[in-house]
Each structure stands twice: as C-alpha cells, then as structure tokens.
Amino acid sequence: MSAAPAIPFFNYPALFERDEENLIGVLRDVLRRGAFILQKDLAEFEAMLRDYLGVKYVIGVADGTNALILGLKALGVGPGDEVIVPPHTYIASAASIHLVGAIPVLAEIGPDHMLDPRSVEPLVGARTVAIMAVQLNGRTCDMDALGAIAERHGLAIVEDAAQALGSRHNGRHAGTFGAFGTFSFYPAKTLGGFGDGGALVTDDDDIARQVALLRDHGRDPSGRVVAWGTNCRLDNVQAAVLGYKLRTYDRDIARRREIAAMYDAALAGLDDLTLPPAPDADPNHFDVYQNYELEAGRRDELRQFLADSGIGTLIQWGGTPVHGHAELGFDVALPITERFFERCFMLPMHTALGDDEVRRICELIHAFYRGQE
Ligand SMILES: Cc1ncc(COP(=O)(O)O)c(C=O)c1O
C-alpha cells in the first residue's frame, strides 16, 4: 500500500481552492447586484461563447439535456421520427430524442469510441430525420463522413457536444456543424459551473428564435407571451462563473492536452492497453480531453490495483451503454460497443492534476503489469 496521498478521479475542492478568491469575487458581485435571472452576465457569457465558437447564436439554458430537448423541438423532430445516435453516450442523448416523441436508433462506435459513420448509413430508413453526433470525451466525430451521409439522405445533423467545448475537426468547432449543437456546463465538464448549466448554439435564425422562446415561457424580448414555452434558463450566477472561466479556457485545454500527452507517452508500450487518440495523432482533430478514456484487457484487476493504491478511476455511464438499460425497451445487439464496455475506463483528468500525480499513476500502472509477468 502506497503512503503517498490519494489521487481522486476528480477533485472539486482542489479546483476551487486554487482560484478561490477570484471565484468568490465573481459570486459576490452578482449577489450584491441581486442579478439572478436573465441578467447582463448571461448576455455577456452568451456573447463571449458566440465569439469563441464563431457562431451566430448562443442561448444559455438550464443544462445540456434540456438544450437537446429544446433544440430537437425547435427543429420539428417529433412522433414517428427516428434519430440515429451512438450507444456510447450519456442516457441524456437518447432520452432527449425519446422525450420529444421520436425514436432513438442506435449505431455502433468506431475505433475512436465515437459514432461510426460506417454503421450509420445502413440504419437510415424512411422515418430517419436526423443524425445526433455525440462529440465524446472532448473529441469531434468524423463530421465529413457524417455530413456526407446526411446530405445523401436529406437528414439533419445535430450535435451533442456536451463533452467537447473547444474541440475541433478540420479547424471547425464541435457544436457548429449541424442544425444546432449543445453544451453542458455540469461541474465536472471542461467548462464547469457551480451546478447545472447548458447552452444551445446555432446559425439558424428560426431555431434560435424558437429556443429563446421555449426557454422563457414563450416570452418575446418585450415580455409578451407569443408561444408555448417552459422555464429552462441558464441562471445568471452560473453564467457569471462560466464567463469568468471562459476567459482562461484555452489555458485549461492546453493543460488537459499536456496531461493526455504524458499518459500517452508513459503508457504507449503496454500491450494490454488501448489508448485514446493522442493529442497530435491526427492534424484534422483537436481534442480537449474532457476524459482520458482507455481500454484494458485486465481492466477490473487494474482498477482494483489502482484503487488499493489510492488512485480513483471511473467507468463512464456506470458501465452501461444506452441499450443496456433493460427497462428502456431496447432490443438490439451492438457487439463492438459491448466489447468496448467490458474494457473501458477513465484515468483522472482535470486541470488541478499535477505532473507528479500523472507520473505516479503511470508508474503504478507499470507496476501492475510488471507484477503480472
Ligand atoms: C454526452 C453527454 N450528453 C448529454 C449530457 C447532459 O448534460 P447535462 O448533465 O448538463 O444535462 C452529458 C452530461 O453529462 C453528456 O456527457
């Protein structure tokens, strides 16, 4: 048993502590103004994110799940429609499709853990209206291939970019490829708030107008109710925190990429592991490493060994792909995804993680495999 301090999978207190004074200052400013709902901090954050992504509209909403629901509604997706989505995603992606009355149709994942374009096209049928590209782990799908399929069949592309703010494919930002893209600001996300938060981004005037109405009781800017809507606003206090963090976001991404490169260099020689694409592996992809998700043949033993040494790891979605939730009525076999879920897990990845901690995690993984020789 190592005497070194534990390294938790994620470390909220460390992330807060290292910038505590400034963060409290941001909160104090909002609280002193009593500026809670649809105030200037929200408008400023939306404008900053618009500039950051180079997109026409950003609408802050309650969370990433509701961003998807509102976006699908605005796009007109509803009963009788099918939307193709990967099984390696949070249940929220598929749930948003179900909750607007449509059917989530599950395709396989490819070697990069993302929706595999080759498995998408055979699933396109008369009722298919959209492909939901899930930009997972801070990486953007092969949008050229998905875009070509969408074009051939007259489908919309929508992006669940909850895990991929700042990620790019061919220089273009995740979230900006299709009819709309959505982001989550859940506290553990690369841009995380102090609670739930989300945003929908789009270049489409009509989708933007509808989502803005939907998120605020159908009220137009004058306060007149002009449509049915709900309450789904991004809190002003969250927007202030997110706006503050967005100013230095590129530095956070650079640190995540550094950590990924360290993992990659240290673990590359271990035959039992399959590592995620390295930061500089493909010039067409810029990944922001929301997660460092890898595969191991001896996953459960390795995780136990790391846990015994005080290292936290996690299996995404509690280890269950979307179609594995028996109560939801899926009847589909997806062998590639199922094999992946027997092997996948994630190592610690956040911006308060020190080089010494990354090195220790890697040394322990090497020690585990040495012990197996
Ligand atoms: C891929 C994916 N989609 C959707 C969501 C939902 O976002 P939120 O938790 O903000 O509702 C998440 C967040 O965990 C996610 O990782």
GROMACS .gro file of C-alpha atoms and ligand atoms in nm:
model
  389
    1MET     CA    1   0.000   0.000   0.000
    2SER     CA    2   0.145   0.334  -0.103
    3ALA     CA    3   0.192   0.602   0.162
    4ALA     CA    4   0.154   0.878  -0.099
    5PRO     CA    5  -0.164   1.089  -0.085
    6ALA     CA    6  -0.467   0.957  -0.268
    7ILE     CA    7  -0.544   1.090  -0.616
    8PRO     CA    8  -0.921   1.109  -0.657
    9PHE     CA    9  -1.073   1.064  -1.001
   10PHE     CA   10  -1.195   1.422  -0.990
   11ASN     CA   11  -1.110   1.694  -0.740
   12TYR     CA   12  -1.368   1.972  -0.698
   13PRO     CA   13  -1.213   2.117  -0.380
   14ALA     CA   14  -0.866   2.147  -0.538
   15LEU     CA   15  -1.010   2.321  -0.845
   16PHE     CA   16  -1.199   2.569  -0.627
   17GLU     CA   17  -0.918   2.631  -0.382
   18ARG     CA   18  -0.660   2.735  -0.640
   19ASP     CA   19  -0.879   3.023  -0.761
   20GLU     CA   20  -1.097   3.074  -0.456
   21GLU     CA   21  -1.060   3.450  -0.416
   22ASN     CA   22  -1.148   3.535  -0.773
   23LEU     CA   23  -1.440   3.293  -0.784
   24ILE     CA   24  -1.584   3.432  -0.460
   25GLY     CA   25  -1.536   3.779  -0.610
   26VAL     CA   26  -1.746   3.681  -0.912
   27LEU     CA   27  -2.023   3.545  -0.688
   28ARG     CA   28  -2.011   3.845  -0.454
   29ASP     CA   29  -2.050   4.082  -0.746
   30VAL     CA   30  -2.361   3.902  -0.875
   31LEU     CA   31  -2.513   3.862  -0.527
   32ARG     CA   32  -2.458   4.228  -0.439
   33ARG     CA   33  -2.639   4.329  -0.756
   34GLY     CA   34  -2.918   4.080  -0.691
   35ALA     CA   35  -2.885   3.980  -1.055
   36PHE     CA   36  -3.027   3.630  -1.080
   37ILE     CA   37  -3.248   3.571  -1.385
   38LEU     CA   38  -3.181   3.680  -1.748
   39GLN     CA   39  -2.935   3.949  -1.644
   40LYS     CA   40  -2.631   4.101  -1.811
   41ASP     CA   41  -2.390   3.826  -1.702
   42LEU     CA   42  -2.593   3.577  -1.905
   43ALA     CA   43  -2.599   3.805  -2.210
   44GLU     CA   44  -2.223   3.864  -2.175
   45PHE     CA   45  -2.147   3.495  -2.141
   46GLU     CA   46  -2.360   3.416  -2.447
   47ALA     CA   47  -2.175   3.685  -2.646
   48MET     CA   48  -1.834   3.552  -2.535
   49LEU     CA   49  -1.925   3.199  -2.630
   50ARG     CA   50  -2.058   3.321  -2.965
   51ASP     CA   51  -1.719   3.482  -3.037
   52TYR     CA   52  -1.529   3.180  -2.910
   53LEU     CA   53  -1.717   2.940  -3.139
   54GLY     CA   54  -1.770   3.176  -3.432
   55VAL     CA   55  -2.141   3.102  -3.433
   56LYS     CA   56  -2.442   3.331  -3.484
   57TYR     CA   57  -2.649   3.245  -3.174
   58VAL     CA   58  -2.581   3.109  -2.826
   59ILE     CA   59  -2.874   3.053  -2.591
   60GLY     CA   60  -2.793   2.966  -2.232
   61VAL     CA   61  -3.028   2.701  -2.093
   62ALA     CA   62  -3.071   2.503  -1.773
   63ASP     CA   63  -2.847   2.209  -1.868
   64GLY     CA   64  -2.717   2.005  -2.159
   65THR     CA   65  -3.011   1.764  -2.158
   66ASN     CA   66  -3.267   2.041  -2.193
   67ALA     CA   67  -3.054   2.205  -2.462
   68LEU     CA   68  -3.101   1.887  -2.667
   69ILE     CA   69  -3.474   1.865  -2.596
   70LEU     CA   70  -3.538   2.228  -2.687
   71GLY     CA   71  -3.321   2.202  -2.998
   72LEU     CA   72  -3.499   1.889  -3.123
   73LYS     CA   73  -3.836   2.052  -3.058
   74ALA     CA   74  -3.733   2.365  -3.246
   75LEU     CA   75  -3.610   2.151  -3.536
   76GLY     CA   76  -3.953   1.989  -3.551
   77VAL     CA   77  -3.843   1.638  -3.451
   78GLY     CA   78  -4.140   1.454  -3.304
   79PRO     CA   79  -4.360   1.143  -3.303
   80GLY     CA   80  -4.289   0.899  -3.584
   81ASP     CA   81  -3.938   1.032  -3.645
   82GLU     CA   82  -3.616   0.838  -3.592
   83VAL     CA   83  -3.282   0.988  -3.490
   84ILE     CA   84  -2.958   0.788  -3.515
   85VAL     CA   85  -2.739   0.814  -3.205
   86PRO     CA   86  -2.444   0.617  -3.063
   87PRO     CA   87  -2.486   0.379  -2.766
   88HIS     CA   88  -2.166   0.507  -2.601
   89THR     CA   89  -2.311   0.827  -2.463
   90TYR     CA   90  -2.494   0.953  -2.160
   91ILE     CA   91  -2.853   0.836  -2.147
   92ALA     CA   92  -2.946   1.205  -2.189
   93SER     CA   93  -2.867   1.197  -2.563
   94ALA     CA   94  -3.114   0.917  -2.632
   95ALA     CA   95  -3.360   1.043  -2.369
   96SER     CA   96  -3.387   1.381  -2.540
   97ILE     CA   97  -3.495   1.203  -2.860
   98HIS     CA   98  -3.748   0.991  -2.670
   99LEU     CA   99  -3.882   1.289  -2.476
  100VAL     CA  100  -3.978   1.478  -2.794
  101GLY     CA  101  -4.171   1.167  -2.901
  102ALA     CA  102  -3.917   1.033  -3.153
  103ILE     CA  103  -3.724   0.704  -3.156
  104PRO     CA  104  -3.350   0.679  -3.082
  105VAL     CA  105  -3.190   0.431  -3.323
  106LEU     CA  106  -2.851   0.307  -3.205
  107ALA     CA  107  -2.548   0.272  -3.433
  108GLU     CA  108  -2.210   0.121  -3.346
  109ILE     CA  109  -1.898   0.302  -3.229
  110GLY     CA  110  -1.568   0.305  -3.418
  111PRO     CA  111  -1.206   0.261  -3.305
  112ASP     CA  112  -1.200   0.618  -3.166
  113HIS     CA  113  -1.501   0.539  -2.937
  114MET     CA  114  -1.723   0.772  -3.142
  115LEU     CA  115  -2.029   0.717  -3.361
  116ASP     CA  116  -1.900   0.508  -3.655
  117PRO     CA  117  -2.021   0.660  -3.986
  118ARG     CA  118  -1.998   0.314  -4.148
  119SER     CA  119  -2.265   0.181  -3.916
  120VAL     CA  120  -2.491   0.485  -3.957
  121GLU     CA  121  -2.588   0.461  -4.324
  122PRO     CA  122  -2.743   0.110  -4.310
  123LEU     CA  123  -2.977   0.236  -4.036
  124VAL     CA  124  -3.119   0.521  -4.243
  125GLY     CA  125  -3.482   0.450  -4.329
  126ALA     CA  126  -3.796   0.630  -4.436
  127ARG     CA  127  -3.854   0.769  -4.085
  128THR     CA  128  -3.498   0.887  -4.017
  129VAL     CA  129  -3.483   1.264  -3.985
  130ALA     CA  130  -3.150   1.332  -3.813
  131ILE     CA  131  -2.812   1.200  -3.701
  132MET     CA  132  -2.708   1.300  -3.350
  133ALA     CA  133  -2.329   1.321  -3.347
  134VAL     CA  134  -2.209   1.287  -2.988
  135GLN     CA  135  -1.876   1.466  -2.951
  136LEU     CA  136  -1.749   1.240  -2.677
  137ASN     CA  137  -1.452   1.271  -2.442
  138GLY     CA  138  -1.356   1.607  -2.592
  139ARG     CA  139  -1.323   1.475  -2.947
  140THR     CA  140  -1.528   1.562  -3.254
  141CYS     CA  141  -1.667   1.282  -3.473
  142ASP     CA  142  -1.562   1.243  -3.835
  143MET     CA  143  -1.802   1.518  -3.944
  144ASP     CA  144  -1.705   1.490  -4.313
  145ALA     CA  145  -1.832   1.133  -4.328
  146LEU     CA  146  -2.143   1.202  -4.119
  147GLY     CA  147  -2.216   1.518  -4.317
  148ALA     CA  148  -2.191   1.325  -4.646
  149ILE     CA  149  -2.442   1.064  -4.521
  150ALA     CA  150  -2.678   1.337  -4.402
  151GLU     CA  151  -2.653   1.511  -4.738
  152ARG     CA  152  -2.716   1.192  -4.938
  153HIS     CA  153  -3.033   1.118  -4.742
  154GLY     CA  154  -3.160   1.470  -4.669
  155LEU     CA  155  -3.108   1.435  -4.292
  156ALA     CA  156  -3.027   1.699  -4.032
  157ILE     CA  157  -2.709   1.678  -3.827
  158VAL     CA  158  -2.747   1.772  -3.462
  159GLU     CA  159  -2.456   1.768  -3.219
  160ASP     CA  160  -2.449   1.666  -2.857
  161ALA     CA  161  -2.123   1.846  -2.779
  162ALA     CA  162  -2.179   1.830  -2.401
  163GLN     CA  163  -1.824   1.697  -2.360
  164ALA     CA  164  -1.647   1.890  -2.631
  165LEU     CA  165  -1.637   2.267  -2.593
  166GLY     CA  166  -1.330   2.384  -2.786
  167SER     CA  167  -1.283   2.055  -2.972
  168ARG     CA  168  -1.238   2.090  -3.348
  169HIS     CA  169  -1.246   1.883  -3.664
  170ASN     CA  170  -1.073   2.036  -3.967
  171GLY     CA  171  -1.046   2.359  -3.773
  172ARG     CA  172  -1.420   2.384  -3.711
  173HIS     CA  173  -1.564   2.383  -3.361
  174ALA     CA  174  -1.770   2.096  -3.222
  175GLY     CA  175  -2.126   2.216  -3.197
  176THR     CA  176  -2.114   2.427  -3.515
  177PHE     CA  177  -2.151   2.162  -3.789
  178GLY     CA  178  -2.522   2.095  -3.796
  179ALA     CA  179  -2.863   2.248  -3.738
  180PHE     CA  180  -2.765   2.307  -3.375
  181GLY     CA  181  -2.512   2.198  -3.116
  182THR     CA  182  -2.546   2.168  -2.740
  183PHE     CA  183  -2.307   2.201  -2.448
  184SER     CA  184  -2.321   2.103  -2.082
  185PHE     CA  185  -2.163   2.306  -1.803
  186TYR     CA  186  -2.211   2.033  -1.542
  187PRO     CA  187  -1.945   2.097  -1.274
  188ALA     CA  188  -1.705   1.826  -1.396
  189LYS     CA  189  -1.717   1.940  -1.758
  190THR     CA  190  -1.417   2.112  -1.917
  191LEU     CA  191  -1.610   2.437  -1.866
  192GLY     CA  192  -1.796   2.359  -1.546
  193GLY     CA  193  -2.025   2.577  -1.334
  194PHE     CA  194  -2.125   2.554  -0.970
  195GLY     CA  195  -2.430   2.348  -1.058
  196ASP     CA  196  -2.619   2.258  -1.373
  197GLY     CA  197  -2.595   2.466  -1.689
  198GLY     CA  198  -2.605   2.430  -2.066
  199ALA     CA  199  -2.625   2.611  -2.397
  200LEU     CA  200  -2.757   2.562  -2.747
  201VAL     CA  201  -2.567   2.713  -3.037
  202THR     CA  202  -2.689   2.758  -3.392
  203ASP     CA  203  -2.659   2.967  -3.707
  204ASP     CA  204  -3.028   2.910  -3.784
  205ASP     CA  205  -3.247   3.218  -3.718
  206ASP     CA  206  -3.565   3.017  -3.670
  207ILE     CA  207  -3.414   2.758  -3.431
  208ALA     CA  208  -3.256   3.039  -3.227
  209ARG     CA  209  -3.584   3.229  -3.205
  210GLN     CA  210  -3.779   2.921  -3.103
  211VAL     CA  211  -3.530   2.805  -2.840
  212ALA     CA  212  -3.514   3.156  -2.691
  213LEU     CA  213  -3.894   3.146  -2.659
  214LEU     CA  214  -3.904   2.789  -2.530
  215ARG     CA  215  -3.653   2.857  -2.253
  216ASP     CA  216  -3.851   3.151  -2.110
  217HIS     CA  217  -4.224   3.070  -2.108
  218GLY     CA  218  -4.270   3.169  -2.471
  219ARG     CA  219  -4.199   3.534  -2.392
  220ASP     CA  220  -4.052   3.766  -2.652
  221PRO     CA  221  -3.794   4.033  -2.551
  222SER     CA  222  -4.080   4.270  -2.456
  223GLY     CA  223  -4.218   4.011  -2.214
  224ARG     CA  224  -4.525   3.929  -2.423
  225VAL     CA  225  -4.616   3.559  -2.442
  226VAL     CA  226  -4.613   3.467  -2.812
  227ALA     CA  227  -4.570   3.087  -2.793
  228TRP     CA  228  -4.593   2.793  -2.554
  229GLY     CA  229  -4.272   2.767  -2.356
  230THR     CA  230  -4.122   2.642  -2.035
  231ASN     CA  231  -3.870   2.756  -1.776
  232CYS     CA  232  -3.528   2.644  -1.888
  233ARG     CA  233  -3.297   2.943  -1.840
  234LEU     CA  234  -2.929   2.934  -1.753
  235ASP     CA  235  -2.903   3.102  -1.410
  236ASN     CA  236  -2.729   3.437  -1.420
  237VAL     CA  237  -2.498   3.342  -1.133
  238GLN     CA  238  -2.384   3.032  -1.327
  239ALA     CA  239  -2.334   3.244  -1.638
  240ALA     CA  240  -2.112   3.484  -1.441
  241VAL     CA  241  -1.894   3.194  -1.318
  242LEU     CA  242  -1.880   3.040  -1.667
  243GLY     CA  243  -1.795   3.374  -1.828
  244TYR     CA  244  -1.509   3.418  -1.582
  245LYS     CA  245  -1.378   3.067  -1.655
  246LEU     CA  246  -1.418   3.102  -2.032
  247ARG     CA  247  -1.160   3.384  -2.033
  248THR     CA  248  -0.885   3.136  -1.948
  249TYR     CA  249  -1.043   2.830  -2.104
  250ASP     CA  250  -0.777   2.779  -2.370
  251ARG     CA  251  -0.516   2.750  -2.096
  252ASP     CA  252  -0.728   2.476  -1.935
  253ILE     CA  253  -0.749   2.289  -2.262
  254ALA     CA  254  -0.373   2.319  -2.312
  255ARG     CA  255  -0.320   2.163  -1.968
  256ARG     CA  256  -0.560   1.877  -2.044
  257ARG     CA  257  -0.374   1.808  -2.368
  258GLU     CA  258  -0.043   1.810  -2.179
  259ILE     CA  259  -0.176   1.553  -1.932
  260ALA     CA  260  -0.308   1.337  -2.218
  261ALA     CA  261   0.033   1.354  -2.387
  262MET     CA  262   0.200   1.246  -2.061
  263TYR     CA  263  -0.034   0.948  -2.024
  264ASP     CA  264   0.018   0.861  -2.386
  265ALA     CA  265   0.398   0.872  -2.371
  266ALA     CA  266   0.416   0.675  -2.047
  267LEU     CA  267   0.160   0.406  -2.129
  268ALA     CA  268   0.212   0.354  -2.503
  269GLY     CA  269   0.431   0.044  -2.462
  270LEU     CA  270   0.182  -0.159  -2.257
  271ASP     CA  271   0.026  -0.428  -2.477
  272ASP     CA  272  -0.282  -0.480  -2.263
  273LEU     CA  273  -0.392  -0.117  -2.303
  274THR     CA  274  -0.560   0.058  -2.593
  275LEU     CA  275  -0.510   0.432  -2.554
  276PRO     CA  276  -0.733   0.706  -2.692
  277PRO     CA  277  -0.609   0.906  -2.993
  278ALA     CA  278  -0.303   1.109  -2.881
  279PRO     CA  279  -0.322   1.492  -2.888
  280ASP     CA  280  -0.112   1.523  -3.203
  281ALA     CA  281  -0.204   1.194  -3.369
  282ASP     CA  282  -0.420   1.349  -3.640
  283PRO     CA  283  -0.382   1.710  -3.759
  284ASN     CA  284  -0.752   1.712  -3.855
  285HIS     CA  285  -0.862   1.664  -3.495
  286PHE     CA  286  -0.809   1.895  -3.200
  287ASP     CA  287  -0.924   1.711  -2.885
  288VAL     CA  288  -0.987   1.880  -2.550
  289TYR     CA  289  -0.981   1.565  -2.333
  290GLN     CA  290  -1.293   1.600  -2.127
  291ASN     CA  291  -1.197   1.245  -2.033
  292TYR     CA  292  -0.898   1.020  -2.080
  293GLU     CA  293  -1.083   0.701  -2.167
  294LEU     CA  294  -0.878   0.391  -2.242
  295GLU     CA  295  -0.928   0.017  -2.270
  296ALA     CA  296  -0.760  -0.262  -2.077
  297GLY     CA  297  -0.797  -0.638  -2.113
  298ARG     CA  298  -0.738  -0.676  -1.738
  299ARG     CA  299  -0.946  -0.370  -1.659
  300ASP     CA  300  -1.114  -0.482  -1.339
  301GLU     CA  301  -0.792  -0.612  -1.181
  302LEU     CA  302  -0.606  -0.298  -1.287
  303ARG     CA  303  -0.876  -0.068  -1.146
  304GLN     CA  304  -0.871  -0.262  -0.819
  305PHE     CA  305  -0.491  -0.236  -0.800
  306LEU     CA  306  -0.511   0.140  -0.860
  307ALA     CA  307  -0.793   0.178  -0.606
  308ASP     CA  308  -0.581  -0.011  -0.347
  309SER     CA  309  -0.306   0.244  -0.418
  310GLY     CA  310  -0.543   0.538  -0.368
  311ILE     CA  311  -0.600   0.619  -0.736
  312GLY     CA  312  -0.957   0.691  -0.844
  313THR     CA  313  -1.077   0.570  -1.184
  314LEU     CA  314  -1.425   0.562  -1.334
  315ILE     CA  315  -1.623   0.369  -1.594
  316GLN     CA  316  -1.838   0.606  -1.792
  317TRP     CA  317  -2.221   0.585  -1.755
  318GLY     CA  318  -2.185   0.336  -1.469
  319GLY     CA  319  -2.055   0.085  -1.724
  320THR     CA  320  -2.384   0.056  -1.913
  321PRO     CA  321  -2.427   0.160  -2.278
  322VAL     CA  322  -2.760   0.318  -2.377
  323HIS     CA  323  -2.912  -0.013  -2.495
  324GLY     CA  324  -2.801  -0.189  -2.176
  325HIS     CA  325  -3.072  -0.022  -1.967
  326ALA     CA  326  -3.320  -0.312  -1.970
  327GLU     CA  327  -3.617  -0.104  -1.855
  328LEU     CA  328  -3.596   0.125  -2.158
  329GLY     CA  329  -3.701  -0.146  -2.402
  330PHE     CA  330  -3.407  -0.159  -2.645
  331ASP     CA  331  -3.380  -0.484  -2.837
  332VAL     CA  332  -3.056  -0.451  -3.027
  333ALA     CA  333  -2.716  -0.625  -3.024
  334LEU     CA  334  -2.412  -0.399  -3.067
  335PRO     CA  335  -2.112  -0.631  -3.025
  336ILE     CA  336  -1.840  -0.371  -3.083
  337THR     CA  337  -1.986  -0.140  -2.820
  338GLU     CA  338  -2.049  -0.429  -2.581
  339ARG     CA  339  -1.688  -0.549  -2.606
  340PHE     CA  340  -1.572  -0.191  -2.553
  341PHE     CA  341  -1.776  -0.169  -2.233
  342GLU     CA  342  -1.602  -0.480  -2.099
  343ARG     CA  343  -1.269  -0.297  -2.133
  344CYS     CA  344  -1.317   0.078  -2.097
  345PHE     CA  345  -1.241   0.304  -1.802
  346MET     CA  346  -1.108   0.654  -1.738
  347LEU     CA  347  -0.798   0.785  -1.561
  348PRO     CA  348  -0.801   1.111  -1.360
  349MET     CA  349  -0.816   1.414  -1.592
  350HIS     CA  350  -0.865   1.769  -1.470
  351THR     CA  351  -0.664   2.089  -1.459
  352ALA     CA  352  -0.564   2.066  -1.091
  353LEU     CA  353  -0.384   1.737  -1.158
  354GLY     CA  354  -0.008   1.779  -1.116
  355ASP     CA  355   0.266   1.627  -1.331
  356ASP     CA  356   0.387   1.433  -1.028
  357GLU     CA  357   0.042   1.282  -0.987
  358VAL     CA  358   0.022   1.183  -1.353
  359ARG     CA  359   0.366   1.024  -1.327
  360ARG     CA  360   0.265   0.831  -1.015
  361ILE     CA  361  -0.050   0.697  -1.182
  362CYS     CA  362   0.159   0.580  -1.479
  363GLU     CA  363   0.424   0.423  -1.256
  364LEU     CA  364   0.157   0.230  -1.070
  365ILE     CA  365   0.008   0.104  -1.395
  366HIS     CA  366   0.354  -0.016  -1.499
  367ALA     CA  367   0.399  -0.179  -1.157
  368PHE     CA  368   0.067  -0.361  -1.204
  369TYR     CA  369   0.177  -0.507  -1.537
  370ARG     CA  370   0.523  -0.594  -1.407
  371GLY     CA  371   0.351  -0.793  -1.134
  372GLN     CA  372   0.163  -0.990  -1.400
  373GLU     CA  373   0.482  -1.100  -1.580
  374LIG     C1  374  -2.253   1.320  -2.381
  374LIG     C2  375  -2.346   1.393  -2.288
  374LIG     N1  376  -2.467   1.429  -2.331
  374LIG     C3  377  -2.552   1.498  -2.253
  374LIG     C4  378  -2.520   1.531  -2.124
  374LIG     C5  379  -2.620   1.600  -2.039
  374LIG     O1  380  -2.578   1.722  -1.989
  374LIG     P1  381  -2.639   1.777  -1.851
  374LIG     O2  382  -2.586   1.691  -1.740
  374LIG     O3  383  -2.588   1.918  -1.844
  374LIG     O4  384  -2.787   1.771  -1.863
  374LIG     C6  385  -2.394   1.495  -2.074
  374LIG     C7  386  -2.354   1.533  -1.936
  374LIG     O5  387  -2.316   1.457  -1.854
  374LIG     C8  388  -2.305   1.423  -2.157
  374LIG     O6  389  -2.184   1.385  -2.113
   0.00000   0.00000   0.00000
